[in-house]
CSV table of C-alpha atoms and ligand atoms in Angstrom, one decimal:
chain,number,residue,atom,x,y,z
A,506,MET,CA,-1.5,29.3,12.1
A,507,LYS,CA,-2.9,27.1,10.3
A,508,LYS,CA,-1.7,23.6,9.7
A,509,ASN,CA,0.6,22.5,6.7
A,510,ILE,CA,-0.2,18.5,5.8
A,511,LEU,CA,0.9,16.7,3.4
A,512,VAL,CA,-0.7,13.3,2.4
A,513,VAL,CA,1.8,10.6,0.9
A,514,THR,CA,0.3,7.9,-0.9
A,515,PHE,CA,1.8,4.4,-2.4
A,516,SER,CA,-1.5,2.4,-3.7
A,517,PRO,CA,-0.8,0.2,-7.4
A,518,GLY,CA,-4.0,-1.1,-6.6
A,519,GLY,CA,-5.8,2.0,-6.2
A,520,GLY,CA,-7.1,1.0,-2.6
A,521,CYS,CA,-5.0,3.6,-0.6
A,522,LEU,CA,-5.7,6.1,-3.3
A,523,GLU,CA,-9.2,5.9,-2.2
A,524,LEU,CA,-7.9,6.6,1.6
A,525,ALA,CA,-5.7,9.1,0.9
A,526,ASP,CA,-8.4,11.0,-1.3
A,527,ALA,CA,-10.7,10.7,1.4
A,528,ALA,CA,-8.1,12.6,3.7
A,529,THR,CA,-7.4,15.1,1.5
A,530,VAL,CA,-11.2,15.9,0.9
A,531,ILE,CA,-11.7,16.0,4.9
A,532,LEU,CA,-8.4,17.8,5.4
A,533,ASP,CA,-9.4,20.3,2.8
A,534,ARG,CA,-13.2,21.0,4.2
A,535,ALA,CA,-11.8,21.6,7.4
A,536,GLY,CA,-9.9,24.3,6.4
A,537,TYR,CA,-6.0,22.8,6.1
A,538,GLU,CA,-3.5,23.8,3.8
A,539,VAL,CA,-3.4,20.3,2.0
A,540,GLU,CA,-1.4,18.4,-0.9
A,541,CYS,CA,-0.9,15.0,-1.8
A,542,LEU,CA,1.7,13.3,-2.8
A,543,ASP,CA,1.2,10.1,-5.1
A,544,ILE,CA,4.5,8.0,-5.0
A,545,THR,CA,3.5,4.8,-6.6
A,546,TYR,CA,5.1,5.1,-9.8
A,547,ALA,CA,9.2,5.0,-9.6
A,548,ASP,CA,9.9,8.2,-11.4
A,549,ASP,CA,7.8,10.4,-9.1
A,550,ARG,CA,9.1,8.5,-6.4
A,551,GLU,CA,12.5,10.0,-7.6
A,552,ALA,CA,11.2,13.2,-7.9
A,553,ALA,CA,9.8,13.2,-4.2
A,554,CYS,CA,13.2,12.0,-2.6
A,555,GLY,CA,15.3,14.7,-3.9
A,556,LEU,CA,12.3,17.5,-2.7
A,557,GLU,CA,13.2,19.0,0.7
A,558,ILE,CA,9.5,18.3,2.6
A,559,HIS,CA,8.6,21.1,4.9
A,560,VAL,CA,5.1,20.4,6.3
A,561,ASP,CA,3.8,20.4,10.0
A,562,LEU,CA,2.3,16.5,9.3
A,563,MET,CA,2.8,14.4,7.0
A,564,ILE,CA,0.3,11.7,6.5
A,565,LEU,CA,1.4,8.3,5.1
A,566,ILE,CA,-1.4,6.1,3.7
A,567,ALA,CA,0.4,2.5,2.0
A,568,PRO,CA,-0.6,-1.1,2.2
A,569,VAL,CA,0.6,-4.0,3.8
A,570,TYR,CA,2.8,-6.3,1.4
A,571,LEU,CA,3.6,-9.6,3.2
A,572,ARG,CA,3.5,-8.5,6.4
A,573,HIS,CA,5.6,-5.5,5.8
A,574,LEU,CA,6.0,-1.8,4.6
A,575,PRO,CA,6.3,-2.5,0.8
A,576,PRO,CA,10.0,-1.8,0.0
A,577,PRO,CA,8.9,1.3,-2.2
A,578,VAL,CA,7.7,2.7,0.9
A,579,GLU,CA,10.8,1.8,2.6
A,580,TYR,CA,12.5,3.3,0.4
A,581,PHE,CA,10.7,7.1,0.2
A,582,ILE,CA,10.8,7.4,3.9
A,583,SER,CA,14.6,6.5,3.9
A,584,ARG,CA,16.0,8.3,0.7
A,585,SER,CA,13.4,11.5,1.6
A,586,GLN,CA,14.7,15.0,2.6
A,587,LEU,CA,11.9,15.4,5.4
A,588,PHE,CA,11.5,18.6,7.6
A,589,VAL,CA,8.6,17.2,9.2
A,590,GLU,CA,6.8,18.1,12.3
A,591,LYS,CA,5.0,14.6,13.2
A,592,ALA,CA,3.7,12.1,10.5
A,593,ALA,CA,1.1,9.6,11.0
A,594,LEU,CA,0.0,6.8,9.2
A,595,VAL,CA,-2.2,4.7,8.2
A,596,LEU,CA,-2.1,1.0,6.7
A,597,GLY,CA,-4.3,-0.9,4.6
A,598,TYR,CA,-4.6,-4.3,4.7
A,599,GLY,CA,-6.2,-7.6,2.9
A,600,SER,CA,-6.7,-10.2,5.4
A,601,CYS,CA,-3.3,-11.2,6.7
A,602,GLY,CA,-2.5,-8.8,9.0
A,603,VAL,CA,0.2,-5.8,9.0
A,604,GLY,CA,2.8,-8.1,10.8
A,605,CYS,CA,5.9,-6.1,11.6
A,606,ALA,CA,4.8,-2.9,9.4
A,607,PRO,CA,4.1,-0.8,12.0
A,608,GLU,CA,6.9,-2.0,13.5
A,609,GLU,CA,9.1,-1.2,10.5
A,610,ALA,CA,7.8,2.2,9.8
A,611,ARG,CA,8.2,3.7,13.5
A,612,LYS,CA,12.5,2.8,13.1
A,613,LEU,CA,12.2,4.3,9.8
A,614,PHE,CA,10.6,7.0,10.7
A,615,ASP,CA,13.1,7.5,13.9
A,616,LEU,CA,15.9,7.1,11.6
A,617,ALA,CA,14.2,9.9,9.6
A,618,GLU,CA,14.2,11.9,12.7
A,619,VAL,CA,10.2,12.2,12.2
A,620,PRO,CA,8.4,11.3,15.2
A,621,LEU,CA,5.4,9.1,13.8
A,622,CYS,CA,2.6,10.1,16.4
A,623,ARG,CA,0.0,7.4,15.4
A,624,ILE,CA,-0.7,4.7,13.1
A,625,MET,CA,-4.0,3.2,11.8
A,626,THR,CA,-4.4,-0.1,10.2
A,627,CYS,CA,-7.7,0.1,8.0
A,628,PRO,CA,-8.7,-3.1,6.3
A,629,LEU,CA,-9.2,-3.2,2.3
A,630,PRO,CA,-11.2,-5.9,0.9
A,631,HIS,CA,-9.8,-6.8,-2.7
A,632,THR,CA,-6.6,-9.0,-3.4
A,633,PHE,CA,-4.0,-7.7,-6.1
A,634,ALA,CA,-5.6,-9.4,-9.5
A,635,ASP,CA,-9.4,-9.3,-8.0
A,636,CYS,CA,-9.7,-5.8,-7.8
A,637,VAL,CA,-10.5,-4.7,-11.6
A,638,GLU,CA,-14.1,-3.7,-10.8
A,639,GLU,CA,-14.2,-4.2,-7.2
A,640,LYS,CA,-15.0,-1.7,-4.9
A,641,GLN,CA,-12.0,-1.4,-3.2
A,642,VAL,CA,-12.2,0.3,-0.2
A,643,LEU,CA,-15.0,-0.4,2.7
A,644,PRO,CA,-17.8,2.0,3.0
A,645,ASP,CA,-16.5,2.2,7.2
A,646,SER,CA,-13.4,2.1,6.3
A,647,LEU,CA,-13.7,6.0,4.3
A,648,GLY,CA,-15.2,7.0,7.9
A,649,ASP,CA,-12.6,5.2,10.0
A,650,VAL,CA,-9.9,7.4,8.4
A,651,GLY,CA,-11.5,10.3,8.6
A,652,ARG,CA,-12.1,10.5,12.3
A,653,PHE,CA,-8.4,9.4,12.7
A,654,ILE,CA,-7.1,12.2,10.6
A,655,LEU,CA,-9.1,14.7,12.4
A,656,SER,CA,-8.1,13.2,15.7
A,657,VAL,CA,-4.4,13.4,14.9
A,658,VAL,CA,-4.8,17.1,13.5
A,659,ALA,CA,-6.5,17.9,16.4
A,660,ASP,CA,-3.9,16.5,18.6
A,661,ASP,CA,-6.4,14.1,20.5
A,662,ASP,CA,-5.1,10.7,21.3
A,663,ARG,CA,-8.4,8.9,21.9
A,664,GLU,CA,-9.9,7.5,18.8
A,665,GLU,CA,-6.5,5.3,18.5
A,666,LYS,CA,-7.1,2.3,17.1
A,667,PRO,CA,-5.3,-0.8,18.0
A,668,ILE,CA,-3.4,-2.7,15.3
A,669,GLU,CA,-5.6,-5.9,14.8
A,670,LYS,CA,-3.4,-8.9,15.2
A,671,ARG,CA,-5.0,-11.3,12.4
A,672,SER,CA,-2.4,-14.2,12.2
A,673,PHE,CA,-1.8,-16.2,9.3
A,674,ASP,CA,1.2,-17.7,10.0
A,675,ILE,CA,2.8,-19.2,7.1
A,676,ILE,CA,3.6,-15.8,5.6
A,677,GLY,CA,4.9,-14.5,9.1
A,678,LYS,CA,7.5,-16.8,9.5
A,679,LEU,CA,9.0,-17.3,5.9
A,680,PRO,CA,11.8,-14.7,4.5
A,681,TYR,CA,10.3,-12.0,2.1
A,682,ASN,CA,11.8,-13.2,-0.8
A,683,ILE,CA,10.0,-16.9,-0.5
A,684,THR,CA,6.1,-16.2,0.5
A,685,LYS,CA,6.9,-13.3,-2.2
A,686,ARG,CA,7.0,-16.1,-4.6
A,687,LEU,CA,4.7,-18.8,-2.5
A,688,ALA,CA,1.8,-16.5,-1.7
A,689,PHE,CA,1.9,-14.5,-4.5
A,690,GLY,CA,3.2,-15.6,-7.5
A,691,PHE,CA,4.2,-13.2,-10.4
A,692,PRO,CA,2.7,-11.6,-13.2
A,693,LYS,CA,3.6,-13.3,-17.1
A,694,THR,CA,3.1,-11.8,-20.3
A,695,VAL,CA,0.8,-13.5,-22.7
A,696,SER,CA,3.0,-12.9,-25.6
A,697,ALA,CA,0.8,-13.8,-28.7
A,698,ASP,CA,-1.2,-10.3,-27.2
A,699,CYS,CA,1.4,-8.2,-26.2
A,700,THR,CA,2.2,-5.4,-28.6
A,701,PHE,CA,5.1,-4.3,-26.8
A,702,CYS,CA,4.0,-0.7,-25.5
A,703,GLY,CA,5.5,-0.1,-22.7
A,704,THR,CA,2.8,0.7,-20.6
A,705,CYS,CA,3.5,-2.2,-18.2
A,706,ALA,CA,6.7,-0.8,-17.7
A,707,LYS,CA,5.6,2.8,-17.2
A,708,VAL,CA,3.5,1.4,-14.2
A,709,CYS,CA,5.5,-0.7,-13.0
A,710,PRO,CA,6.0,0.8,-9.1
A,711,THR,CA,9.8,-0.9,-8.9
A,712,GLU,CA,10.8,-0.5,-12.5
A,713,ALA,CA,10.9,-4.5,-12.5
A,714,ILE,CA,10.3,-4.5,-16.2
A,715,THR,CA,12.7,-3.7,-18.5
A,716,LEU,CA,11.6,-1.8,-22.0
A,717,ASP,CA,14.1,-3.7,-24.3
A,718,LYS,CA,12.9,-7.2,-23.8
A,719,PHE,CA,9.8,-6.5,-21.6
A,720,LYS,CA,11.2,-9.3,-19.0
A,721,ILE,CA,10.4,-9.3,-15.2
A,722,ASP,CA,12.9,-8.8,-12.8
A,723,SER,CA,11.4,-11.3,-10.1
A,724,GLU,CA,13.8,-10.0,-7.7
A,725,ARG,CA,12.6,-6.6,-8.0
A,726,CYS,CA,8.7,-7.3,-8.5
A,727,ILE,CA,6.5,-7.2,-5.6
A,728,GLY,CA,3.8,-9.0,-7.2
A,729,CYS,CA,1.4,-5.2,-7.1
A,730,SER,CA,-0.5,-6.5,-10.2
A,731,ALA,CA,0.0,-2.7,-11.5
A,732,CYS,CA,1.2,-4.1,-14.8
A,733,VAL,CA,-2.0,-6.4,-15.2
A,734,ARG,CA,-4.2,-3.9,-14.8
A,735,ALA,CA,-2.5,-1.4,-16.9
A,736,CYS,CA,-2.2,-3.9,-20.1
A,737,PRO,CA,-4.5,-2.0,-22.5
A,738,LYS,CA,-4.6,-5.9,-24.6
A,739,GLY,CA,-5.0,-7.8,-21.4
A,740,ALA,CA,-2.0,-9.8,-22.3
A,741,LYS,CA,-0.4,-10.0,-18.7
A,742,SER,CA,-1.6,-12.2,-16.0
A,743,ILE,CA,-0.4,-13.2,-12.3
A,744,ASN,CA,1.3,-16.7,-12.2
A,745,ARG,CA,-0.3,-18.0,-9.4
A,746,TYR,CA,0.1,-21.3,-7.8
A,747,PRO,CA,-2.3,-23.4,-6.9
A,748,TRP,CA,-1.5,-22.9,-3.2
A,749,THR,CA,-1.7,-19.6,-3.7
A,750,LYS,CA,-5.0,-19.5,-4.5
A,751,ALA,CA,-5.6,-21.9,-1.4
A,752,ILE,CA,-3.7,-19.6,1.0
A,753,LEU,CA,-5.8,-16.4,-0.2
A,754,ARG,CA,-9.0,-17.9,-0.1
A,755,ARG,CA,-8.1,-19.0,3.9
A,756,GLY,CA,-6.5,-16.0,4.3
A,757,PHE,CA,-9.5,-13.6,3.0
A,758,ALA,CA,-12.2,-16.0,4.4
A,759,GLU,CA,-10.9,-13.9,7.9
A,760,VAL,CA,-12.7,-10.7,7.2
A,761,LYS,CA,-15.9,-9.6,7.9
A,762,TYR,CA,-17.0,-7.5,4.8
A,763,PRO,CA,-20.4,-5.9,4.3
A,764,GLU,CA,-23.1,-7.3,2.4
A,765,GLU,CA,-23.0,-5.0,-0.3
A,766,ILE,CA,-19.4,-5.5,-1.3
A,767,THR,CA,-18.8,-8.6,-3.2
A,768,VAL,CA,-15.7,-10.4,-3.2
A,769,ARG,CA,-14.4,-12.6,-5.7
A,770,LYS,CA,-13.2,-16.3,-4.3
B,1586,FMN,C1,2.2,-8.4,-3.0
B,1586,FMN,C2,1.2,-8.0,-2.0
B,1586,FMN,C3,1.5,-8.7,-1.0
B,1586,FMN,C4,0.1,-8.4,0.5
B,1586,FMN,N1,0.2,-8.3,1.6
B,1586,FMN,C5,-0.7,-8.6,2.5
B,1586,FMN,C6,-0.2,-9.0,3.8
B,1586,FMN,O1,1.0,-9.5,4.1
B,1586,FMN,N2,-1.4,-8.6,4.7
B,1586,FMN,C7,-2.5,-8.0,4.8
B,1586,FMN,O2,-3.5,-8.1,5.2
B,1586,FMN,N3,-2.9,-8.2,3.3
B,1586,FMN,C8,-1.8,-7.8,2.4
B,1586,FMN,N4,-1.9,-7.9,0.6
B,1586,FMN,C9,-2.8,-6.5,0.6
B,1586,FMN,C10,-2.7,-5.6,0.2
B,1586,FMN,O3,-2.5,-4.9,1.5
B,1586,FMN,C11,-4.6,-4.5,-0.2
B,1586,FMN,O4,-4.7,-5.3,-1.3
B,1586,FMN,C12,-4.3,-3.3,-0.2
B,1586,FMN,O5,-5.3,-2.7,-0.6
B,1586,FMN,C13,-3.1,-3.5,-1.6
B,1586,FMN,O6,-3.1,-1.2,-1.4
B,1586,FMN,P1,-3.6,-0.7,-3.0
B,1586,FMN,O7,-5.0,-1.2,-3.7
B,1586,FMN,O8,-3.8,0.7,-2.5
B,1586,FMN,O9,-2.5,-1.4,-4.0
B,1586,FMN,C14,-1.3,-7.6,-0.2
B,1586,FMN,C15,-1.6,-7.1,-1.8
B,1586,FMN,C16,-0.3,-7.7,-2.3
B,1586,FMN,C17,-0.5,-6.9,-3.5
Protein backbone atom coordinates (compact mmCIF):
# COMPACT_ATOMS: atom_id res chain seq x y z
CA MET A 1 0.00 0.00 0.00
CA LYS A 2 1.25 3.46 -0.91
CA LYS A 3 1.94 5.75 2.01
CA ASN A 4 -0.14 8.88 2.23
CA ILE A 5 2.01 11.85 3.18
CA LEU A 6 1.18 15.44 4.10
CA VAL A 7 3.91 18.09 4.16
CA VAL A 8 2.86 21.02 6.35
CA THR A 9 4.81 24.25 6.37
CA PHE A 10 4.87 27.60 8.13
CA SER A 11 7.25 29.98 6.42
CA PRO A 12 6.85 33.78 6.46
CA GLY A 13 10.35 34.22 4.99
CA GLY A 14 10.11 31.44 2.40
CA GLY A 15 13.18 29.47 3.58
CA CYS A 16 11.13 26.62 5.01
CA LEU A 17 8.81 26.74 2.03
CA GLU A 18 11.75 25.92 -0.20
CA LEU A 19 12.54 22.93 1.99
CA ALA A 20 8.89 21.86 1.91
CA ASP A 21 8.77 22.17 -1.88
CA ALA A 22 11.91 20.07 -2.20
CA ALA A 23 10.48 17.46 0.18
CA THR A 24 7.24 17.31 -1.79
CA VAL A 25 9.03 16.87 -5.11
CA ILE A 26 11.31 14.15 -3.75
CA LEU A 27 8.41 12.20 -2.24
CA ASP A 28 6.35 12.58 -5.38
CA ARG A 29 9.21 11.31 -7.54
CA ALA A 30 9.68 8.39 -5.15
CA GLY A 31 6.07 7.43 -5.87
CA TYR A 32 4.29 8.47 -2.66
CA GLU A 33 0.90 10.14 -2.46
CA VAL A 34 1.96 13.56 -1.22
CA GLU A 35 0.19 16.83 -0.55
CA CYS A 36 1.48 20.12 0.80
CA LEU A 37 -0.40 22.36 3.23
CA ASP A 38 0.92 25.88 3.77
CA ILE A 39 -0.21 27.30 7.12
CA THR A 40 1.80 30.52 6.93
CA TYR A 41 -1.23 32.76 6.80
CA ALA A 42 -3.94 32.92 9.41
CA ASP A 43 -6.86 32.13 7.08
CA ASP A 44 -5.23 28.98 5.73
CA ARG A 45 -4.25 27.90 9.23
CA GLU A 46 -7.78 28.48 10.48
CA ALA A 47 -9.14 26.45 7.58
CA ALA A 48 -6.62 23.66 8.24
CA CYS A 49 -7.63 23.49 11.91
CA GLY A 50 -11.18 22.68 10.84
CA LEU A 51 -10.01 19.73 8.72
CA GLU A 52 -9.70 16.16 9.84
CA ILE A 53 -6.26 15.22 8.65
CA HIS A 54 -5.97 11.48 7.99
CA VAL A 55 -2.51 10.52 6.74
CA ASP A 56 0.15 7.88 7.35
CA LEU A 57 2.89 10.43 7.78
CA MET A 58 2.86 14.16 8.42
CA ILE A 59 6.07 16.10 7.87
CA LEU A 60 6.06 19.53 9.50
CA ILE A 61 8.66 21.97 8.19
CA ALA A 62 8.93 25.17 10.24
CA PRO A 63 11.49 27.67 11.49
CA VAL A 64 12.76 28.25 15.01
CA TYR A 65 11.77 31.62 16.49
CA LEU A 66 13.65 32.81 19.54
CA ARG A 67 14.58 29.21 20.25
CA HIS A 68 10.89 28.22 20.40
CA LEU A 69 8.31 26.93 17.99
CA PRO A 70 6.63 29.91 16.31
CA PRO A 71 3.25 30.53 18.00
CA PRO A 72 1.27 29.86 14.78
CA VAL A 73 2.86 26.40 14.55
CA GLU A 74 1.94 25.63 18.16
CA TYR A 75 -1.57 26.77 17.36
CA PHE A 76 -1.79 24.48 14.34
CA ILE A 77 -0.55 21.37 16.18
CA SER A 78 -2.74 21.92 19.20
CA ARG A 79 -5.90 22.93 17.37
CA SER A 80 -5.96 20.63 14.35
CA GLN A 81 -7.75 17.36 14.18
CA LEU A 82 -4.86 15.08 13.47
CA PHE A 83 -5.44 11.42 12.71
CA VAL A 84 -1.85 10.79 11.82
CA GLU A 85 0.06 7.50 12.07
CA LYS A 86 3.32 9.31 12.76
CA ALA A 87 4.95 12.69 12.29
CA ALA A 88 8.43 13.95 11.49
CA LEU A 89 9.68 17.48 12.07
CA VAL A 90 12.22 19.57 10.14
CA LEU A 91 13.22 22.73 12.00
CA GLY A 92 14.94 25.45 9.99
CA TYR A 93 17.07 27.77 12.07
CA GLY A 94 19.22 30.82 11.51
CA SER A 95 22.04 31.04 13.95
CA CYS A 96 20.88 31.30 17.52
CA GLY A 97 20.20 27.60 17.81
CA VAL A 98 17.09 25.54 18.22
CA GLY A 99 16.61 26.04 21.98
CA CYS A 100 13.57 24.25 23.34
CA ALA A 101 11.65 24.13 20.04
CA PRO A 102 12.14 20.33 19.61
CA GLU A 103 10.95 19.57 23.16
CA GLU A 104 7.95 21.85 22.69
CA ALA A 105 7.07 20.04 19.49
CA ARG A 106 7.36 16.67 21.23
CA LYS A 107 5.00 17.77 23.99
CA LEU A 108 2.45 19.18 21.58
CA PHE A 109 2.47 16.09 19.37
CA ASP A 110 2.15 13.94 22.51
CA LEU A 111 -0.93 15.89 23.54
CA ALA A 112 -2.34 15.49 20.03
CA GLU A 113 -1.61 11.73 20.38
CA VAL A 114 0.58 11.73 17.30
CA PRO A 115 3.94 9.92 17.64
CA LEU A 116 6.67 12.32 16.59
CA CYS A 117 9.18 9.81 15.29
CA ARG A 118 12.05 11.97 14.09
CA ILE A 119 13.33 15.53 14.26
CA MET A 120 15.88 17.13 12.01
CA THR A 121 17.40 20.57 12.40
CA CYS A 122 18.48 22.34 9.29
CA PRO A 123 20.53 25.56 9.00
CA LEU A 124 19.13 28.36 6.85
CA PRO A 125 21.24 31.41 6.11
CA HIS A 126 19.00 34.41 6.30
CA THR A 127 17.72 36.76 8.91
CA PHE A 128 14.15 38.03 8.78
CA ALA A 129 14.53 41.35 7.00
CA ASP A 130 17.58 40.53 4.96
CA CYS A 131 16.19 37.79 2.83
CA VAL A 132 14.61 39.81 0.03
CA GLU A 133 17.06 39.06 -2.74
CA GLU A 134 19.04 36.42 -0.99
CA LYS A 135 19.11 32.76 -1.59
CA GLN A 136 17.44 31.43 1.48
CA VAL A 137 18.33 27.79 1.63
CA LEU A 138 21.83 26.42 1.85
CA PRO A 139 22.49 24.07 -1.07
CA ASP A 140 23.22 21.08 1.11
CA SER A 141 20.17 21.73 3.31
CA LEU A 142 17.96 20.58 0.45
CA GLY A 143 19.92 17.35 0.07
CA ASP A 144 19.94 16.74 3.84
CA VAL A 145 16.20 17.24 4.05
CA GLY A 146 15.65 14.92 1.09
CA ARG A 147 17.73 12.15 2.65
CA PHE A 148 16.08 12.67 6.03
CA ILE A 149 12.59 12.46 4.59
CA LEU A 150 13.29 9.37 2.51
CA SER A 151 14.82 7.69 5.56
CA VAL A 152 11.74 8.55 7.65
CA VAL A 153 9.47 7.11 4.99
CA ALA A 154 11.60 3.98 4.86
CA ASP A 155 11.49 3.69 8.68
CA ASP A 156 15.25 3.79 8.73
CA ASP A 157 16.71 5.54 11.76
CA ARG A 158 20.35 5.51 10.79
CA GLU A 159 20.60 8.99 9.35
CA GLU A 160 19.16 10.92 12.26
CA LYS A 161 21.05 14.15 12.74
CA PRO A 162 21.87 15.28 16.24
CA ILE A 163 20.16 18.45 17.35
CA GLU A 164 22.71 21.20 17.12
CA LYS A 165 23.51 23.01 20.30
CA ARG A 166 24.36 26.45 19.04
CA SER A 167 24.22 28.59 22.06
CA PHE A 168 23.29 32.18 22.26
CA ASP A 169 22.55 32.64 25.87
CA ILE A 170 20.73 35.96 26.07
CA ILE A 171 17.99 34.66 23.84
CA GLY A 172 17.77 31.41 25.76
CA LYS A 173 17.37 33.01 29.16
CA LEU A 174 14.85 35.79 28.80
CA PRO A 175 11.08 35.36 28.47
CA TYR A 176 9.72 35.21 24.93
CA ASN A 177 8.05 38.63 24.82
CA ILE A 178 11.14 40.37 26.16
CA THR A 179 13.62 38.69 23.85
CA LYS A 180 11.29 39.32 20.94
CA ARG A 181 11.42 43.01 21.70
CA LEU A 182 15.13 43.10 22.45
CA ALA A 183 16.45 40.99 19.69
CA PHE A 184 14.10 41.39 16.79
CA GLY A 185 12.25 44.69 17.06
CA PHE A 186 8.96 45.40 15.32
CA PRO A 187 7.88 46.41 11.86
CA LYS A 188 6.81 50.01 11.53
CA THR A 189 4.90 51.79 8.78
CA VAL A 190 6.60 54.65 7.03
CA SER A 191 3.26 56.39 6.59
CA ALA A 192 4.05 58.86 3.78
CA ASP A 193 4.49 55.96 1.36
CA CYS A 194 1.68 53.82 2.73
CA THR A 195 -1.38 53.69 0.44
CA PHE A 196 -3.44 51.67 2.93
CA CYS A 197 -3.84 48.88 0.39
CA GLY A 198 -4.09 46.24 3.10
CA THR A 199 -1.45 43.87 1.72
CA CYS A 200 0.45 43.88 5.00
CA ALA A 201 -2.65 42.93 6.97
CA LYS A 202 -3.42 40.17 4.49
CA VAL A 203 0.00 38.53 4.70
CA CYS A 204 0.50 38.87 8.46
CA PRO A 205 0.64 35.28 9.80
CA THR A 206 -0.65 36.27 13.23
CA GLU A 207 -3.22 38.89 12.19
CA ALA A 208 -1.29 41.51 14.13
CA ILE A 209 -2.19 44.32 11.71
CA THR A 210 -5.73 45.65 11.88
CA LEU A 211 -7.36 46.79 8.65
CA ASP A 212 -9.01 49.91 10.07
CA LYS A 213 -5.98 51.78 11.36
CA PHE A 214 -3.15 49.54 10.12
CA LYS A 215 -1.71 49.54 13.61
CA ILE A 216 0.61 46.71 14.57
CA ASP A 217 -0.38 44.89 17.72
CA SER A 218 2.97 44.32 19.41
CA GLU A 219 1.64 41.43 21.49
CA ARG A 220 0.64 39.48 18.40
CA CYS A 221 3.56 40.46 16.13
CA ILE A 222 6.20 37.73 15.95
CA GLY A 223 8.72 39.86 14.06
CA CYS A 224 8.74 37.62 10.99
CA SER A 225 8.76 40.58 8.55
CA ALA A 226 6.30 39.03 6.09
CA CYS A 227 4.61 42.48 5.95
CA VAL A 228 7.88 44.26 5.22
CA ARG A 229 8.54 42.00 2.28
CA ALA A 230 4.98 42.06 0.94
CA CYS A 231 4.47 45.85 0.97
CA PRO A 232 4.25 46.99 -2.69
CA LYS A 233 5.42 50.51 -1.77
CA GLY A 234 8.30 49.51 0.45
CA ALA A 235 6.56 51.51 3.17
CA LYS A 236 7.37 49.21 6.02
CA SER A 237 10.61 48.51 7.76
CA ILE A 238 11.75 46.62 10.81
CA ASN A 239 12.44 48.78 13.79
CA ARG A 240 15.74 47.35 14.82
CA TYR A 241 17.68 48.54 17.78
CA PRO A 242 21.45 49.07 17.65
CA TRP A 243 21.94 46.10 19.94
CA THR A 244 19.75 43.98 17.66
CA LYS A 245 22.29 44.38 14.92
CA ALA A 246 25.12 43.51 17.27
CA ILE A 247 23.28 40.44 18.51
CA LEU A 248 22.53 39.30 15.00
CA ARG A 249 26.07 39.91 13.81
CA ARG A 250 27.41 37.87 16.66
CA GLY A 251 24.85 35.16 16.26
CA PHE A 252 25.07 34.82 12.54
CA ALA A 253 28.83 34.85 12.48
CA GLU A 254 28.70 31.37 14.05
CA VAL A 255 27.14 29.82 10.98
CA LYS A 256 29.44 28.51 8.29
CA TYR A 257 28.17 29.48 4.87
CA PRO A 258 29.29 28.01 1.60
CA GLU A 259 31.21 30.59 -0.41
CA GLU A 260 28.64 31.11 -3.12
CA ILE A 261 26.11 32.55 -0.71
CA THR A 262 26.70 36.07 0.46
CA VAL A 263 25.08 36.99 3.71
CA ARG A 264 24.52 40.65 4.36
CA LYS A 265 25.65 41.56 7.84
C1 LIG B 1 11.20 36.36 14.79
C2 LIG B 1 12.33 35.45 14.45
C3 LIG B 1 12.99 34.77 15.44
C4 LIG B 1 14.04 33.90 15.14
N1 LIG B 1 14.66 33.21 16.13
C5 LIG B 1 15.62 32.33 15.84
C6 LIG B 1 16.24 31.54 16.87
O1 LIG B 1 15.92 31.59 18.03
N2 LIG B 1 17.22 30.69 16.51
C7 LIG B 1 17.63 30.59 15.23
O2 LIG B 1 18.55 29.81 14.99
N3 LIG B 1 17.06 31.29 14.25
C8 LIG B 1 16.07 32.15 14.52
N4 LIG B 1 15.48 32.90 13.53
C9 LIG B 1 15.90 32.68 12.15
C10 LIG B 1 14.91 31.76 11.47
O3 LIG B 1 14.88 30.48 12.04
C11 LIG B 1 15.28 31.69 10.02
O4 LIG B 1 15.36 32.98 9.53
C12 LIG B 1 14.28 30.91 9.21
O5 LIG B 1 14.85 30.72 7.95
C13 LIG B 1 12.96 31.59 9.02
O6 LIG B 1 12.10 30.71 8.30
P1 LIG B 1 11.33 31.12 7.00
O7 LIG B 1 12.31 31.68 6.04
O8 LIG B 1 10.76 29.82 6.49
O9 LIG B 1 10.25 32.06 7.41
C14 LIG B 1 14.44 33.75 13.80
C15 LIG B 1 13.78 34.46 12.78
C16 LIG B 1 12.73 35.29 13.10
C17 LIG B 1 12.00 36.01 12.00
